[in-house]
Short mmCIF file of C-alpha atoms in Angstrom, two decimals:
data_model
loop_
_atom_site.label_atom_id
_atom_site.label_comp_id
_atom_site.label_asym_id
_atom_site.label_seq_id
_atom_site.Cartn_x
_atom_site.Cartn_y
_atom_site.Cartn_z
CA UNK A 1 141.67 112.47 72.43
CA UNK A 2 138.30 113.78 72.08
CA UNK A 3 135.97 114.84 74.90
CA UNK A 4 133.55 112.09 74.46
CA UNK A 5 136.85 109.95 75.08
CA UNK A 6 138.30 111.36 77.39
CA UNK A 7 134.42 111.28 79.64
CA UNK A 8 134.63 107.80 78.60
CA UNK A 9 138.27 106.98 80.39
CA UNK A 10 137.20 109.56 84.10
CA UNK A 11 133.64 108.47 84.42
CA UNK A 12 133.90 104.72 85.32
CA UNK A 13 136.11 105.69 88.12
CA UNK A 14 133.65 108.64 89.51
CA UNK A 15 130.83 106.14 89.03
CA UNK A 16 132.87 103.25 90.69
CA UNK A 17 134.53 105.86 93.48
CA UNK A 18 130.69 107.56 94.35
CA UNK A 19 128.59 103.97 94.80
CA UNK A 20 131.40 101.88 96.88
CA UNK A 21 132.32 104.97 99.01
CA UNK A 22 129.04 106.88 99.67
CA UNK A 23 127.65 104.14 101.44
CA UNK A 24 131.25 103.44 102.88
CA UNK A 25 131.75 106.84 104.54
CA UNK A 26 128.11 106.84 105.60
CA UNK A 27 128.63 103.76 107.50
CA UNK A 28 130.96 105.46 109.84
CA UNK A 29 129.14 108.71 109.69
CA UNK A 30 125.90 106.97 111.45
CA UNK A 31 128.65 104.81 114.16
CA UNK A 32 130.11 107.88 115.25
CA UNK A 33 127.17 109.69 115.82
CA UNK A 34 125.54 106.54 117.03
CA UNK A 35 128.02 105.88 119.44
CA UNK A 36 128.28 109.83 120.52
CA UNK A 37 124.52 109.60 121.27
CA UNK A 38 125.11 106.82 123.39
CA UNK A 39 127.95 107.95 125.32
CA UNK A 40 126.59 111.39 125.98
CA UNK A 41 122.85 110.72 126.47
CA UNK A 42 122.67 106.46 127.11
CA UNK A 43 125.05 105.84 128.64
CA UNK A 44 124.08 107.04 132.22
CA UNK A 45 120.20 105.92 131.84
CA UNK A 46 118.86 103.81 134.01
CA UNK A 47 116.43 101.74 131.26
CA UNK A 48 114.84 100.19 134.79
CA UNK A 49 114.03 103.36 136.38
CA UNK A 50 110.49 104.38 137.23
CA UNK A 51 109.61 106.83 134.40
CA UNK A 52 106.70 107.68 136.48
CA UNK A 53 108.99 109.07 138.56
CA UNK A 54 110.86 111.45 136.60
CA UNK A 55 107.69 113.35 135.25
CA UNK A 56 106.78 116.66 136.40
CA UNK A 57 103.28 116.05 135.86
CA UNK A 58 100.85 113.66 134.56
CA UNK A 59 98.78 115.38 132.09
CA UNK A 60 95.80 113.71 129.58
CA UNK A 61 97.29 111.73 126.80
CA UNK A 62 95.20 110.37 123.59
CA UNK A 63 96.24 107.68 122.28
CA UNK A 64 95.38 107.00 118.77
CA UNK A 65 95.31 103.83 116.49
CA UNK A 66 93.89 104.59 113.00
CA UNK A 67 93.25 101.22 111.51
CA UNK A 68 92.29 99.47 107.97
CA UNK A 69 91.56 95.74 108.07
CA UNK A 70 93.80 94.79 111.53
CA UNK A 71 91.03 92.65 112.87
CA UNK A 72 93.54 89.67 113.40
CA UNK A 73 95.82 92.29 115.61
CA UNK A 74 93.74 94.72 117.08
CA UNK A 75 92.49 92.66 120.34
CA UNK A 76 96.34 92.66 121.16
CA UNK A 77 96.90 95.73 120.28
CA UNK A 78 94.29 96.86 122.43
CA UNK A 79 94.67 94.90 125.22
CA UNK A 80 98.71 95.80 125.65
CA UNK A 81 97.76 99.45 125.74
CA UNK A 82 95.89 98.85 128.74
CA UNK A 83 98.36 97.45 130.69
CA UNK A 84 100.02 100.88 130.33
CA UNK A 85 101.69 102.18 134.08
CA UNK A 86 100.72 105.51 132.45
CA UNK A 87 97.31 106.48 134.77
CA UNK A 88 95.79 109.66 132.86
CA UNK A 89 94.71 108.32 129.27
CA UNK A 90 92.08 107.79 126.64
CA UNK A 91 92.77 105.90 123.30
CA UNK A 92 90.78 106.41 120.12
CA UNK A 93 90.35 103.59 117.69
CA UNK A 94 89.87 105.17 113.99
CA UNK A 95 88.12 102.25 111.82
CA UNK A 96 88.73 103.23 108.36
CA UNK A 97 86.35 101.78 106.03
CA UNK A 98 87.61 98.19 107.39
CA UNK A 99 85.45 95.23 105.31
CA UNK A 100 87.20 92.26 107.64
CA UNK A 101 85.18 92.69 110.92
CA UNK A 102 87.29 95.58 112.51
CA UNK A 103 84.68 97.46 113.36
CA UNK A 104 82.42 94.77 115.03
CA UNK A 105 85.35 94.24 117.17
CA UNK A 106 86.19 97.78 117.99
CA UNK A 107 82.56 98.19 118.95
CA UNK A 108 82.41 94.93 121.26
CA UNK A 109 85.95 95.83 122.72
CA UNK A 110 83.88 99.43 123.94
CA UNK A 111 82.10 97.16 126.34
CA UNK A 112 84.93 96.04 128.41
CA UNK A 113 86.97 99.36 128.05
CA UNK A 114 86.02 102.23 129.17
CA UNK A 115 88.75 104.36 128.19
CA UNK A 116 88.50 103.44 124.56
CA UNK A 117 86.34 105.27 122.12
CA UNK A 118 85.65 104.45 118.66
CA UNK A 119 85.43 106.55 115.41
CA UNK A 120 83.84 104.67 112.27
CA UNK A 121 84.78 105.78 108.69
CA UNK A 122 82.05 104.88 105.91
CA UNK A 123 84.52 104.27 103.28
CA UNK A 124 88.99 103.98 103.16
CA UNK A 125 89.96 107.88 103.47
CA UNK A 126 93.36 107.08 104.66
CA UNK A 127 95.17 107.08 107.73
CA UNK A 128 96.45 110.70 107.60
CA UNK A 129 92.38 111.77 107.81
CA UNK A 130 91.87 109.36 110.58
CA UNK A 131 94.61 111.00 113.04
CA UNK A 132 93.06 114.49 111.87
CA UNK A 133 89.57 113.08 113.06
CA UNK A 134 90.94 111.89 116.19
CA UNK A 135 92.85 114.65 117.15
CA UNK A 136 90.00 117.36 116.58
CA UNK A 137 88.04 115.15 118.93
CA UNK A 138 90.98 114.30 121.29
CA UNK A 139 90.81 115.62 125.07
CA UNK A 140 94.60 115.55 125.48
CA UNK A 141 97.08 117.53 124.62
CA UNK A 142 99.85 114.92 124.01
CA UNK A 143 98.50 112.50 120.93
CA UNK A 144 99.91 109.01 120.76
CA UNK A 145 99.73 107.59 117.02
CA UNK A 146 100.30 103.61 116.94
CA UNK A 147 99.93 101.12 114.29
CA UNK A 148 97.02 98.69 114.28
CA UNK A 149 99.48 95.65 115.03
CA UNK A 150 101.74 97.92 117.31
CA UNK A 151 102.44 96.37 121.09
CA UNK A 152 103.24 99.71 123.06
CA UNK A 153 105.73 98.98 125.96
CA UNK A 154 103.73 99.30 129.50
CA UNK A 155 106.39 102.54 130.19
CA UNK A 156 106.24 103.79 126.73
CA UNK A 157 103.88 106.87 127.13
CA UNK A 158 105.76 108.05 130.09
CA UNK A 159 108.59 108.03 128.50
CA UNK A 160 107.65 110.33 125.57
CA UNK A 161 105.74 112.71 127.64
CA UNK A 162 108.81 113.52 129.71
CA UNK A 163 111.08 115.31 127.33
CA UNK A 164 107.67 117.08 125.94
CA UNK A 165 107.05 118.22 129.42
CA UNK A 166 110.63 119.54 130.18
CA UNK A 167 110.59 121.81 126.73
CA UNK A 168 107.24 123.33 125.00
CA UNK A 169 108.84 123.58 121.56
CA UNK A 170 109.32 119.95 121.13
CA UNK A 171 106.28 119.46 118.93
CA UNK A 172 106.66 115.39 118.29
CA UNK A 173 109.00 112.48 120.49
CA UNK A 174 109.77 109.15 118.05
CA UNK A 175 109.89 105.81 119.75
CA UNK A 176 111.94 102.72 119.07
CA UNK A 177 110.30 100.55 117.30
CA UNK A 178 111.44 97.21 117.40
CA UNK A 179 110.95 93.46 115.22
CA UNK A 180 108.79 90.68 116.37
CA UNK A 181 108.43 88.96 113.36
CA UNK A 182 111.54 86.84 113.19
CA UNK A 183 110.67 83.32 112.49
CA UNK A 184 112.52 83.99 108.63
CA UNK A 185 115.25 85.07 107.52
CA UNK A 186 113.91 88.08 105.91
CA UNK A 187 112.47 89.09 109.49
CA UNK A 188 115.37 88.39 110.97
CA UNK A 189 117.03 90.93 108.72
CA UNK A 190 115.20 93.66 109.35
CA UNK A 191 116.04 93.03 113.29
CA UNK A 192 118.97 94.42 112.18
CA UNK A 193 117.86 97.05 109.56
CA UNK A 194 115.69 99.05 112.47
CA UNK A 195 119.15 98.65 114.92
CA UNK A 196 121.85 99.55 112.11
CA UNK A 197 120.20 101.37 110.00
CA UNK A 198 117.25 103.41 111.46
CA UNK A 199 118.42 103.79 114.98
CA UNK A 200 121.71 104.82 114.19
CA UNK A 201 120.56 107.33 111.71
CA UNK A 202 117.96 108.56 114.22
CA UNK A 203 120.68 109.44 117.00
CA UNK A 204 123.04 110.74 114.82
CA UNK A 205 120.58 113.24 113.15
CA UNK A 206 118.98 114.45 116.93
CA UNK A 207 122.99 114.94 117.58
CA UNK A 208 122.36 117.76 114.81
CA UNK A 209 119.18 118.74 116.20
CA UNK A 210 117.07 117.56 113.11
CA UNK A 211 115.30 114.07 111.91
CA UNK A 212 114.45 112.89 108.63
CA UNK A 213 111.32 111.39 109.98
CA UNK A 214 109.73 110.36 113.39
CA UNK A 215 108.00 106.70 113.26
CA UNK A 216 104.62 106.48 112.18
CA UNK A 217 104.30 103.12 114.28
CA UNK A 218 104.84 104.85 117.15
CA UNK A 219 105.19 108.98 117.65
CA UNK A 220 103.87 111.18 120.56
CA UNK A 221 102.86 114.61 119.19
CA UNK A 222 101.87 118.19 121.13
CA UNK A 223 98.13 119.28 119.83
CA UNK A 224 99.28 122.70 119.68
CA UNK A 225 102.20 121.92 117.44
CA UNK A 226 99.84 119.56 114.67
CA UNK A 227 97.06 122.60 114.28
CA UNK A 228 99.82 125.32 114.16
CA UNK A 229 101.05 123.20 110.98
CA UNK A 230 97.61 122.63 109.51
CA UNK A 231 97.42 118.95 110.72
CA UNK A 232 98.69 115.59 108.69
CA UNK A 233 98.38 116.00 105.06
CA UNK A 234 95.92 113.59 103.34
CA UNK A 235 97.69 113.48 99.99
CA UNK A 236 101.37 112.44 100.95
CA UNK A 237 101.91 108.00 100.89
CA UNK A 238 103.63 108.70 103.95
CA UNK A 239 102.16 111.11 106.47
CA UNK A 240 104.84 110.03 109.12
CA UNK A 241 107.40 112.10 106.87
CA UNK A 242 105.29 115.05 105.60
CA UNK A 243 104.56 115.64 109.09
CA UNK A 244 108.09 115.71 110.71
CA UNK A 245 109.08 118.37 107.71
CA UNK A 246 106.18 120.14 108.36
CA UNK A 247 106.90 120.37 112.25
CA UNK A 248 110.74 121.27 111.79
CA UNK A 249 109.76 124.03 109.07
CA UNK A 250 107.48 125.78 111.46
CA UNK A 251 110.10 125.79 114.37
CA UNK A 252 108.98 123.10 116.34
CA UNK A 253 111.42 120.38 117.49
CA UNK A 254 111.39 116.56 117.41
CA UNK A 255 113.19 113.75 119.53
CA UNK A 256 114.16 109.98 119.53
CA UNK A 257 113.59 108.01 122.96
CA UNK A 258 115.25 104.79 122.63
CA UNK A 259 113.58 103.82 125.35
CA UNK A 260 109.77 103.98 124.61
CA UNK A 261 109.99 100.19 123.12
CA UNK A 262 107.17 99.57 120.90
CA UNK A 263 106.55 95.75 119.20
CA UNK A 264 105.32 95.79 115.97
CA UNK A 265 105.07 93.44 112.82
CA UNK A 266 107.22 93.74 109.62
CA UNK A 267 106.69 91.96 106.20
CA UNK A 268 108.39 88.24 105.95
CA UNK A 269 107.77 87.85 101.55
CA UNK A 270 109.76 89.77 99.05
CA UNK A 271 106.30 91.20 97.88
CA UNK A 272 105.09 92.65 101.18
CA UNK A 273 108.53 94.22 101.50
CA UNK A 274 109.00 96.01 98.17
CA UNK A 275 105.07 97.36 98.28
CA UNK A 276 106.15 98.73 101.54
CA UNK A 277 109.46 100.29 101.25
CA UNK A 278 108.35 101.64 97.49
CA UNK A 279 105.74 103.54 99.51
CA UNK A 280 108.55 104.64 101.93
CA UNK A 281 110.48 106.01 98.90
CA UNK A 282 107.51 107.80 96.96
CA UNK A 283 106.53 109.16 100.19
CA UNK A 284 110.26 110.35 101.31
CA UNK A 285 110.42 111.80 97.72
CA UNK A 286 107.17 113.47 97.66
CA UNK A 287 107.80 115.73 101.32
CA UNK A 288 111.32 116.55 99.92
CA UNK A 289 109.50 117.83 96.37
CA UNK A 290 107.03 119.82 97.95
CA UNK A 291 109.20 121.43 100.62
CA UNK A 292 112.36 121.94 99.02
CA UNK A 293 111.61 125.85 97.98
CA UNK A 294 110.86 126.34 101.96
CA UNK A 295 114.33 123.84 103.12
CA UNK A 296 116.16 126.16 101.05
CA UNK A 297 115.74 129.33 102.75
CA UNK A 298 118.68 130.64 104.90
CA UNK A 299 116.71 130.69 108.14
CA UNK A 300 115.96 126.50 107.51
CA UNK A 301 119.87 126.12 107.82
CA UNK A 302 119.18 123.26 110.29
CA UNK A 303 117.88 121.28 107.58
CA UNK A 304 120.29 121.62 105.10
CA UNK A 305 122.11 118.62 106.50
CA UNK A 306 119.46 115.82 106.77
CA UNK A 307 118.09 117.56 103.62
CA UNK A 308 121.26 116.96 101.59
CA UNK A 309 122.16 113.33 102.68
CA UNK A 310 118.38 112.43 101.65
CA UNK A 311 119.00 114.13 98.14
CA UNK A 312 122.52 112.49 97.76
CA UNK A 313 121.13 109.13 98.48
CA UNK A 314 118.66 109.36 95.71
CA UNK A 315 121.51 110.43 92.85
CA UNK A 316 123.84 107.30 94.84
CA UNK A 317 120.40 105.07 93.68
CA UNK A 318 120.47 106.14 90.13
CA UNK A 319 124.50 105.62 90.45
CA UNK A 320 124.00 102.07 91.23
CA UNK A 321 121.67 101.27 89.09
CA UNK A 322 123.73 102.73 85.67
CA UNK A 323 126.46 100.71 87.31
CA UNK A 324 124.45 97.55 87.29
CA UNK A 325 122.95 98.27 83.88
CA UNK A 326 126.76 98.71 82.26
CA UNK A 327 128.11 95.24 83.80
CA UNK A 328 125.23 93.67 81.79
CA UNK A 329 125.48 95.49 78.37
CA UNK A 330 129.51 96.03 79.03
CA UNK A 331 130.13 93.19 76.21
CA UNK A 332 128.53 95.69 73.38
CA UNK A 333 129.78 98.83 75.06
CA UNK A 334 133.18 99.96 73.23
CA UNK A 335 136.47 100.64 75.29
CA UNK A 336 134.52 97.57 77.39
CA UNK A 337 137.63 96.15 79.10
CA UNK A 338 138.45 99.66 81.01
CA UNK A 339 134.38 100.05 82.29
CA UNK A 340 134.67 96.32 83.31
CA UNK A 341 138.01 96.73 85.07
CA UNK A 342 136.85 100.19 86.62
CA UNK A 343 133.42 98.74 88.02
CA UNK A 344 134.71 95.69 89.83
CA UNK A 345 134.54 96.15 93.38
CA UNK A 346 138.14 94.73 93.83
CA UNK A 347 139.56 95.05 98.00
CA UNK A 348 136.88 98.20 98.38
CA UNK A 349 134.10 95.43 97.92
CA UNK A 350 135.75 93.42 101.11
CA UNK A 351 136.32 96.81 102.94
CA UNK A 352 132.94 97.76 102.48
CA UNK A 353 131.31 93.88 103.75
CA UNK A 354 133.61 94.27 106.77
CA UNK A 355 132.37 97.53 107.21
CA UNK A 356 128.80 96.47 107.32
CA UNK A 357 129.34 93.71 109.20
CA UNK A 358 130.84 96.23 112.24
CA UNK A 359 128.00 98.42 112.02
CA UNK A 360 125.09 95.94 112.10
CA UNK A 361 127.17 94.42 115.44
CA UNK A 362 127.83 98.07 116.94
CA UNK A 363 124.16 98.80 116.37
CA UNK A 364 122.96 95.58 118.11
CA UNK A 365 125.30 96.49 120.67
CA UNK A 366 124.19 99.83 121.53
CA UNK A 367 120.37 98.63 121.61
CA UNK A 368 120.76 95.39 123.51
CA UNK A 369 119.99 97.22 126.42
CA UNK A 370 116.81 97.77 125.14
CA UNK A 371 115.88 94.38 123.16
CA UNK A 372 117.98 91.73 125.24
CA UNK A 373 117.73 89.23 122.91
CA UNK A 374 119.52 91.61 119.88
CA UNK A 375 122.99 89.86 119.50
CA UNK A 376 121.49 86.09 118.93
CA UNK A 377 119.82 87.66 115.45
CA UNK A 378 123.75 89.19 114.80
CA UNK A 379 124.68 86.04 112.13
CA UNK A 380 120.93 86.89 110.35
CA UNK A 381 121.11 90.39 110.20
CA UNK A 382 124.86 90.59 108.30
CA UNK A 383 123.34 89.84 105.25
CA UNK A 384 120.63 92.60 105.22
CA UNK A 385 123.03 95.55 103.56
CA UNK A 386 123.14 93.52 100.38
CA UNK A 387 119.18 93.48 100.55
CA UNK A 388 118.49 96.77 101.69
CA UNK A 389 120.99 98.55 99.09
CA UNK A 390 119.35 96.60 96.27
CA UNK A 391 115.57 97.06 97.71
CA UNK A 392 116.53 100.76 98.42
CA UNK A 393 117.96 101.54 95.15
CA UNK A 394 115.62 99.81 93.01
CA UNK A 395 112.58 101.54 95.09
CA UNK A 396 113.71 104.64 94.79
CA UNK A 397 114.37 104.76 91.03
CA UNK A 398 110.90 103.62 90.68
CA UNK A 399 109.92 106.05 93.16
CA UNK A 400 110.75 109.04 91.75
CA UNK A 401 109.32 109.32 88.48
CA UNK A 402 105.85 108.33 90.47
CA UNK A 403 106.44 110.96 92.74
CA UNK A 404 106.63 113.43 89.94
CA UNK A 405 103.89 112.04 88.04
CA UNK A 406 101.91 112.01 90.82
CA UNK A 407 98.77 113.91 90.92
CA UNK A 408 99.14 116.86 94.25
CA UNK A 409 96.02 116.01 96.31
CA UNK A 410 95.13 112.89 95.32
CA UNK A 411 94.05 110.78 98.28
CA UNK A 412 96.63 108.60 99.73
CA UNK A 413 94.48 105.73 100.62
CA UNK A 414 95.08 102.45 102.59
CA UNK A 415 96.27 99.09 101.21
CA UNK A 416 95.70 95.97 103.28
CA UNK A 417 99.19 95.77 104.73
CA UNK A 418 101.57 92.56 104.62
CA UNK A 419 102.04 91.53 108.15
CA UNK A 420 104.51 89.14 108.22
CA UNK A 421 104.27 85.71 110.20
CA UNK A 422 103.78 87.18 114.09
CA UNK A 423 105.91 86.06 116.71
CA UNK A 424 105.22 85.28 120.24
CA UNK A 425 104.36 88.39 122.12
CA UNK A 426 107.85 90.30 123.77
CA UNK A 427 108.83 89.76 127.50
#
């Protein structure tokens, strides 16, 4: 038998084994922790306590919303943060270069608001400059970066600030964002995505005392900790992601409150979706290519973890997709019986749906106490892992040759975002 043979006969069941069971032993990775996170640090929270309460102090915090063409949202927007129990804040409204009548709003909403303060860009330089411009001009310590269509729960900014009060090396707190666009099926879906997928993850990673990422929609970060690490990085597609590495790598640390609640809008067409989560992927791919040489140092151990499940899900991508590309060009592929009969999902395929299926309901179970209405989305969201794999792994083989090609310091710049069909406001 020769070698080329005998790589022929092992490597449809390596292939086969690594795509069905990565995302199978992953699964139950993110329910245990997700379900350790609850029982240790949920479980005993009162979600209808007083946050107010609980702080030690009530220091300044800035709240800013950099924004590109949100006119249709940003009277919401604006109007939810000041209903806000929090009493000591400002917010700062970046207009970026908006051509839709952002500005004139911005400017008329001045008139009735006397906390808010506006900041005019003459041209689209990105939101990454905008929360650099804000923050230099900030008066608070703590900064609150929202999305332009982001509803901020009335106890959400009292909630962050506590755990950043308690310790002075946590440099950033992540909320929870959650869906309100869920009048289609693809909204629906990603009801469960940000439950299964993203809030598991999230408290199974701060049970290792690391996250990939805080959320852009909504993230509470300490001054001191964004000038110590040279502020957000204008170049990167997503700044969200650059700027938790960049925190973590200079010592600071970050956390996930499930319960700072924060309402925001999510693409409902195939198109909106795949712009966005490309941009995820080039993004998530650029931050790991430009910090790997500093991950990799002994002292980052911490890392190593998060670091290496990222990496691993990028090779699983490339996986799937040479699996998908032999089923359809098995028929001229010789020995092309033993590929088909090694790529065929068989029981794993069933073990792997039911497996799905248990962590989209254990997810919605965990954050029902947090989003009431989770479980009645339950039948909707089961079909999202067959979407997000294929999304996911199509993205992020696109993604990666971009990110190389990419040119470093090239302005990441906004596009007019898909905003799905919006809701009625949450409870």
């Amino acid at each position: 038998m020769t070698t080329l043979q005998a790589l022929s006969e092992a490597l449809p069941p390596l292939l086969f084994g690594f795509v069905f069971y990565y995302p199978f032993f992953m699964a139950y990775v993110w329910m245990a922790g997700g379900l350790s996170h609850a029982w240790v640090f949920e479980r005993r929270r009162d979600v209808e306590i007083d946050p107010l309460l609980v702080l030690a102090s009530q220091p300044l915090v800035t709240v800013v919303v950099p924004c590109f063409n949100e006119a249709p949202h940003l009277r919401e927007v604006i109007e939810q943060l000041m209903r806000t129990r929090y009493p000591n804040f400002e917010v700062i409204a970046v207009n970026d270069g908006s051509t839709d009548g952002t500005g004139e709003l911005l400017d008329a909403m001045t008139q009735e608001y006397s906390r808010l303060r506006v900041i005019h860009n003459a041209s689209n330089q990105g939101k990454a400059v905008g929360l650099n411009t804000a923050c230099q001009l900030a008066r608070g310590e703590y900064i609150l970066g929202i999305d332009g269509d982001a509803l901020v729960d009335a106890n959400a900014i009292a909630w962050m600030l506590n755990p950043m009060l308690e310790s002075e090396r946590i440099g950033a707190v992540t909320g929870n964002p959650r869906i309100r666009t869920r009048t289609t099926l693809l909204g629906r879906m990603q009801v469960g995505e940000f439950s299964s997928i993203i809030g598991l993850i999230k408290r199974s990673q701060q049970l290792v005392g690391t996250l990939f990422t805080v959320s852009g929609v909504i993230a509470m970060f300490r001054r001191r900790a964004v000038i110590d690490v040279g502020f957000w990085s204008p170049d990167v597609l997503t700044e969200d992601i650059d700027m938790s590495w960049k925190l973590q790598l200079g010592g600071w640390q970050l956390r996930f409150e499930p319960r700072a609640l924060c309402w925001i809008l999510m693409p409902e067409t195939l198109r909106g979706l795949w712009k966005q989560r490309l941009r995820w992927a080039v993004g998530g791919i650029q931050t790991m290519l430009r910090y790997t040489p500093r991950i990799l140092r002994p002292r980052q151990w911490r890392m190593w973890l998060v670091y290496a499940e990222y990496m691993v899900s990028v090779v699983w991508a490339y996986a799937m997709a040479l699996v998908l590309l032999i089923g359809f060009v098995r028929p001229w592929l010789p020995a092309a019986s033993a590929w088909h009969s090694a790529l065929l999902p068989h029981w794993q395929g069933t073990l792997l749906a039911m497996t799905c299926i248990l962590q989209m309901l254990l997810s919605l179970w965990i954050d029902r106490r947090y989003d009431r209405d989770l479980l009645r989305y339950f039948a909707g969201t089961i079909w999202y892992p067959i979407a997000f794999w294929t999304i996911t792994m199509a993205a992020t083989v696109i993604a990666l040759p971009k990110a190389l090609m990419r040119r470093r310091g090239k302005r990441a710049v906004w596009t007019s975002p898909d905003r799905g069909v919006s809701d009625a406001p949450p409870p």
